[in-house]
């Protein structure tokens, strides 16, 4: 948990076990890696329609639903053209 504590109040990307990608400001976490994010958006990928951005606002994710958490390079993220980005959605994590 100590490494993730350094991510608080920074923009992070979270990939969940079901393949969803959520981006927002990490506001807090607990010992089981349950996290609270603010200004949260889900990025829904499609091979045909580009990336759909769904505003979620304040969002809580249970730690056992998290596959990966990483910091977002905000300058690089701002340059992404989601309208013209095409890719298959991530598959769910298989254990």
Short mmCIF file of N, CA and C in Angstrom, two decimals:
data_model
loop_
_atom_site.label_atom_id
_atom_site.label_comp_id
_atom_site.label_asym_id
_atom_site.label_seq_id
_atom_site.Cartn_x
_atom_site.Cartn_y
_atom_site.Cartn_z
N UNK A 1 0.82 -1.20 0.00
CA UNK A 1 0.00 0.00 0.00
C UNK A 1 0.86 1.25 0.00
N UNK A 2 2.05 1.22 0.53
CA UNK A 2 2.87 2.42 0.63
C UNK A 2 3.19 3.01 -0.74
N UNK A 3 3.42 2.17 -1.76
CA UNK A 3 3.69 2.67 -3.11
C UNK A 3 2.47 3.40 -3.67
N UNK A 4 1.29 2.86 -3.49
CA UNK A 4 0.08 3.51 -4.00
C UNK A 4 -0.23 4.80 -3.27
N UNK A 5 0.18 4.92 -2.03
CA UNK A 5 -0.07 6.14 -1.26
C UNK A 5 0.56 7.35 -1.95
N UNK A 6 1.66 7.14 -2.68
CA UNK A 6 2.32 8.24 -3.39
C UNK A 6 1.50 8.70 -4.60
N UNK A 7 0.50 7.90 -5.02
CA UNK A 7 -0.35 8.26 -6.15
C UNK A 7 -1.56 9.11 -5.75
N UNK A 8 -1.80 9.28 -4.46
CA UNK A 8 -2.96 10.05 -3.99
C UNK A 8 -2.86 11.49 -4.50
N UNK A 9 -3.99 12.02 -4.97
CA UNK A 9 -4.12 13.36 -5.55
C UNK A 9 -3.42 13.48 -6.90
N UNK A 10 -3.20 12.35 -7.56
CA UNK A 10 -2.62 12.35 -8.90
C UNK A 10 -3.57 11.58 -9.84
N UNK A 11 -3.44 11.85 -11.13
CA UNK A 11 -4.29 11.19 -12.12
C UNK A 11 -3.76 9.77 -12.36
N UNK A 12 -4.65 8.79 -12.21
CA UNK A 12 -4.26 7.40 -12.40
C UNK A 12 -5.19 6.72 -13.40
N UNK A 13 -4.69 5.63 -13.94
CA UNK A 13 -5.46 4.76 -14.82
C UNK A 13 -5.62 3.43 -14.11
N UNK A 14 -6.85 2.91 -14.08
CA UNK A 14 -7.13 1.64 -13.41
C UNK A 14 -7.74 0.69 -14.42
N UNK A 15 -7.12 -0.47 -14.58
CA UNK A 15 -7.71 -1.53 -15.39
C UNK A 15 -8.31 -2.52 -14.41
N UNK A 16 -9.61 -2.79 -14.60
CA UNK A 16 -10.31 -3.70 -13.70
C UNK A 16 -10.32 -5.12 -14.26
N UNK A 17 -10.59 -6.07 -13.40
CA UNK A 17 -10.57 -7.48 -13.78
C UNK A 17 -11.55 -7.81 -14.90
N UNK A 18 -12.60 -7.02 -15.05
CA UNK A 18 -13.57 -7.28 -16.12
C UNK A 18 -13.19 -6.60 -17.43
N UNK A 19 -12.01 -5.95 -17.47
CA UNK A 19 -11.51 -5.33 -18.69
C UNK A 19 -11.82 -3.85 -18.84
N UNK A 20 -12.57 -3.27 -17.90
CA UNK A 20 -12.88 -1.84 -18.01
C UNK A 20 -11.66 -1.00 -17.64
N UNK A 21 -11.54 0.16 -18.29
CA UNK A 21 -10.46 1.11 -18.02
C UNK A 21 -11.08 2.39 -17.48
N UNK A 22 -10.64 2.82 -16.29
CA UNK A 22 -11.16 4.01 -15.64
C UNK A 22 -9.99 4.94 -15.33
N UNK A 23 -10.17 6.23 -15.62
CA UNK A 23 -9.13 7.23 -15.39
C UNK A 23 -9.71 8.34 -14.52
N UNK A 24 -8.95 8.78 -13.51
CA UNK A 24 -9.40 9.87 -12.66
C UNK A 24 -8.38 10.18 -11.58
N UNK A 25 -8.74 11.11 -10.70
CA UNK A 25 -7.85 11.50 -9.60
C UNK A 25 -8.04 10.53 -8.43
N UNK A 26 -6.95 9.93 -8.01
CA UNK A 26 -7.00 9.04 -6.85
C UNK A 26 -7.10 9.90 -5.61
N UNK A 27 -8.16 9.71 -4.83
CA UNK A 27 -8.38 10.51 -3.63
C UNK A 27 -8.10 9.77 -2.34
N UNK A 28 -8.14 8.44 -2.39
CA UNK A 28 -7.86 7.70 -1.17
C UNK A 28 -7.89 6.21 -1.41
N UNK A 29 -7.30 5.47 -0.47
CA UNK A 29 -7.29 4.02 -0.52
C UNK A 29 -7.16 3.48 0.89
N UNK A 30 -7.48 2.19 1.04
CA UNK A 30 -7.33 1.57 2.36
C UNK A 30 -6.41 0.36 2.27
N UNK A 31 -6.30 -0.39 3.37
CA UNK A 31 -5.35 -1.50 3.44
C UNK A 31 -5.69 -2.65 2.50
N UNK A 32 -6.92 -2.73 2.00
CA UNK A 32 -7.29 -3.78 1.05
C UNK A 32 -7.35 -3.24 -0.38
N UNK A 33 -6.77 -2.07 -0.60
CA UNK A 33 -6.68 -1.42 -1.90
C UNK A 33 -8.04 -1.05 -2.50
N UNK A 34 -9.06 -0.89 -1.65
CA UNK A 34 -10.27 -0.23 -2.12
C UNK A 34 -9.88 1.22 -2.40
N UNK A 35 -10.29 1.76 -3.53
CA UNK A 35 -9.86 3.12 -3.88
C UNK A 35 -11.07 4.02 -4.15
N UNK A 36 -10.85 5.31 -3.92
CA UNK A 36 -11.83 6.33 -4.23
C UNK A 36 -11.20 7.26 -5.26
N UNK A 37 -11.94 7.48 -6.36
CA UNK A 37 -11.45 8.34 -7.43
C UNK A 37 -12.46 9.46 -7.68
N UNK A 38 -11.94 10.61 -8.07
CA UNK A 38 -12.77 11.78 -8.35
C UNK A 38 -12.55 12.18 -9.81
N UNK A 39 -13.53 12.87 -10.40
CA UNK A 39 -13.46 13.30 -11.80
C UNK A 39 -13.14 12.11 -12.69
N UNK A 40 -13.83 11.03 -12.43
CA UNK A 40 -13.56 9.74 -13.04
C UNK A 40 -14.26 9.61 -14.39
N UNK A 41 -13.56 8.97 -15.33
CA UNK A 41 -14.12 8.67 -16.64
C UNK A 41 -13.80 7.23 -17.01
N UNK A 42 -14.77 6.55 -17.60
CA UNK A 42 -14.50 5.23 -18.16
C UNK A 42 -14.24 5.42 -19.65
N UNK A 43 -13.23 4.74 -20.15
CA UNK A 43 -12.91 4.78 -21.57
C UNK A 43 -13.33 3.43 -22.17
N UNK A 44 -14.33 3.49 -23.03
CA UNK A 44 -14.90 2.29 -23.63
C UNK A 44 -14.35 2.17 -25.06
N UNK A 45 -13.56 1.13 -25.30
CA UNK A 45 -12.88 0.95 -26.58
C UNK A 45 -13.75 0.16 -27.55
N UNK A 46 -13.59 0.49 -28.84
CA UNK A 46 -14.35 -0.18 -29.89
C UNK A 46 -13.49 -0.24 -31.14
N UNK A 47 -13.61 -1.32 -31.88
CA UNK A 47 -12.88 -1.43 -33.14
C UNK A 47 -13.55 -0.63 -34.25
N UNK A 48 -14.80 -0.25 -34.04
CA UNK A 48 -15.56 0.43 -35.09
C UNK A 48 -15.81 1.91 -34.82
N UNK A 49 -16.06 2.28 -33.56
CA UNK A 49 -16.56 3.63 -33.25
C UNK A 49 -15.60 4.54 -32.50
N UNK A 50 -14.38 4.18 -32.33
CA UNK A 50 -13.48 5.00 -31.54
C UNK A 50 -13.70 4.76 -30.06
N UNK A 51 -13.17 5.64 -29.24
CA UNK A 51 -13.25 5.47 -27.78
C UNK A 51 -14.37 6.35 -27.24
N UNK A 52 -15.31 5.73 -26.55
CA UNK A 52 -16.39 6.48 -25.90
C UNK A 52 -15.94 6.84 -24.49
N UNK A 53 -16.09 8.11 -24.12
CA UNK A 53 -15.74 8.59 -22.78
C UNK A 53 -17.04 8.72 -21.98
N UNK A 54 -17.13 7.98 -20.87
CA UNK A 54 -18.32 8.00 -20.01
C UNK A 54 -17.93 8.65 -18.69
N UNK A 55 -18.52 9.81 -18.38
CA UNK A 55 -18.23 10.50 -17.11
C UNK A 55 -18.89 9.73 -15.96
N UNK A 56 -18.08 9.41 -14.94
CA UNK A 56 -18.57 8.68 -13.77
C UNK A 56 -18.59 9.54 -12.51
N UNK A 57 -17.83 10.63 -12.51
CA UNK A 57 -17.78 11.50 -11.32
C UNK A 57 -16.98 10.85 -10.20
N UNK A 58 -17.54 10.86 -9.00
CA UNK A 58 -16.91 10.23 -7.84
C UNK A 58 -17.16 8.73 -7.92
N UNK A 59 -16.11 7.93 -7.76
CA UNK A 59 -16.24 6.49 -8.02
C UNK A 59 -15.39 5.71 -7.02
N UNK A 60 -15.95 4.63 -6.53
CA UNK A 60 -15.22 3.74 -5.62
C UNK A 60 -15.06 2.39 -6.29
N UNK A 61 -13.86 1.83 -6.19
CA UNK A 61 -13.58 0.52 -6.78
C UNK A 61 -13.03 -0.39 -5.69
N UNK A 62 -13.64 -1.56 -5.57
CA UNK A 62 -13.15 -2.55 -4.60
C UNK A 62 -11.79 -3.07 -5.02
N UNK A 63 -10.93 -3.26 -4.06
CA UNK A 63 -9.57 -3.71 -4.34
C UNK A 63 -9.49 -5.02 -5.07
N UNK A 64 -10.42 -5.94 -4.79
CA UNK A 64 -10.36 -7.24 -5.47
C UNK A 64 -10.84 -7.18 -6.91
N UNK A 65 -11.32 -6.02 -7.37
CA UNK A 65 -11.71 -5.83 -8.77
C UNK A 65 -10.63 -5.14 -9.59
N UNK A 66 -9.50 -4.81 -8.96
CA UNK A 66 -8.44 -4.05 -9.63
C UNK A 66 -7.36 -5.00 -10.15
N UNK A 67 -7.04 -4.87 -11.44
CA UNK A 67 -5.94 -5.65 -12.03
C UNK A 67 -4.65 -4.84 -12.01
N UNK A 68 -4.72 -3.56 -12.46
CA UNK A 68 -3.52 -2.71 -12.57
C UNK A 68 -3.90 -1.27 -12.24
N UNK A 69 -3.01 -0.58 -11.52
CA UNK A 69 -3.13 0.86 -11.30
C UNK A 69 -1.82 1.50 -11.74
N UNK A 70 -1.91 2.58 -12.52
CA UNK A 70 -0.70 3.27 -12.95
C UNK A 70 -0.94 4.76 -13.06
N UNK A 71 0.14 5.52 -12.96
CA UNK A 71 0.05 6.98 -13.12
C UNK A 71 -0.16 7.32 -14.59
N UNK A 72 -0.88 8.40 -14.83
CA UNK A 72 -1.14 8.87 -16.19
C UNK A 72 -0.19 10.02 -16.50
N UNK A 73 0.48 9.96 -17.64
CA UNK A 73 1.26 11.08 -18.14
C UNK A 73 0.26 12.06 -18.74
N UNK A 74 -0.06 13.10 -18.00
CA UNK A 74 -1.15 14.00 -18.40
C UNK A 74 -0.88 14.73 -19.71
N UNK A 75 0.38 15.05 -20.00
CA UNK A 75 0.69 15.72 -21.26
C UNK A 75 0.43 14.78 -22.44
N UNK A 76 0.87 13.54 -22.33
CA UNK A 76 0.64 12.56 -23.40
C UNK A 76 -0.84 12.23 -23.52
N UNK A 77 -1.53 12.13 -22.38
CA UNK A 77 -2.96 11.82 -22.38
C UNK A 77 -3.76 12.91 -23.08
N UNK A 78 -3.37 14.16 -22.89
CA UNK A 78 -4.09 15.28 -23.51
C UNK A 78 -3.95 15.28 -25.03
N UNK A 79 -2.90 14.68 -25.55
CA UNK A 79 -2.66 14.65 -26.99
C UNK A 79 -3.36 13.50 -27.70
N UNK A 80 -3.93 12.56 -26.95
CA UNK A 80 -4.58 11.41 -27.58
C UNK A 80 -5.83 11.82 -28.33
N UNK A 81 -6.01 11.25 -29.50
CA UNK A 81 -7.19 11.51 -30.33
C UNK A 81 -8.13 10.32 -30.18
N UNK A 82 -9.02 10.38 -29.18
CA UNK A 82 -9.91 9.25 -28.88
C UNK A 82 -10.93 9.02 -29.99
N UNK A 83 -11.28 10.06 -30.72
CA UNK A 83 -12.27 9.92 -31.78
C UNK A 83 -11.78 9.01 -32.90
N UNK A 84 -10.49 9.04 -33.16
CA UNK A 84 -9.92 8.25 -34.25
C UNK A 84 -9.13 7.03 -33.76
N UNK A 85 -9.17 6.76 -32.48
CA UNK A 85 -8.49 5.59 -31.93
C UNK A 85 -9.41 4.39 -32.03
N UNK A 86 -8.91 3.32 -32.61
CA UNK A 86 -9.69 2.09 -32.76
C UNK A 86 -8.91 0.93 -32.15
N UNK A 87 -9.57 0.17 -31.31
CA UNK A 87 -8.95 -1.04 -30.77
C UNK A 87 -10.01 -1.90 -30.12
N UNK A 88 -9.69 -3.16 -29.98
CA UNK A 88 -10.63 -4.09 -29.33
C UNK A 88 -10.67 -3.82 -27.83
N UNK A 89 -11.82 -4.00 -27.20
CA UNK A 89 -11.89 -3.88 -25.74
C UNK A 89 -10.99 -4.92 -25.08
N UNK A 90 -10.53 -4.62 -23.88
CA UNK A 90 -9.72 -5.59 -23.13
C UNK A 90 -10.60 -6.75 -22.68
N UNK A 91 -10.08 -7.95 -22.77
CA UNK A 91 -10.87 -9.09 -22.26
C UNK A 91 -10.77 -9.14 -20.74
N UNK A 92 -11.70 -9.82 -20.08
CA UNK A 92 -11.62 -9.98 -18.63
C UNK A 92 -10.37 -10.77 -18.24
N UNK A 93 -9.88 -10.53 -17.03
CA UNK A 93 -8.73 -11.27 -16.50
C UNK A 93 -9.19 -12.69 -16.19
N UNK A 94 -8.37 -13.66 -16.59
CA UNK A 94 -8.67 -15.05 -16.28
C UNK A 94 -7.67 -15.55 -15.26
N UNK A 95 -8.16 -16.14 -14.20
CA UNK A 95 -7.27 -16.66 -13.15
C UNK A 95 -7.06 -18.13 -13.32
#
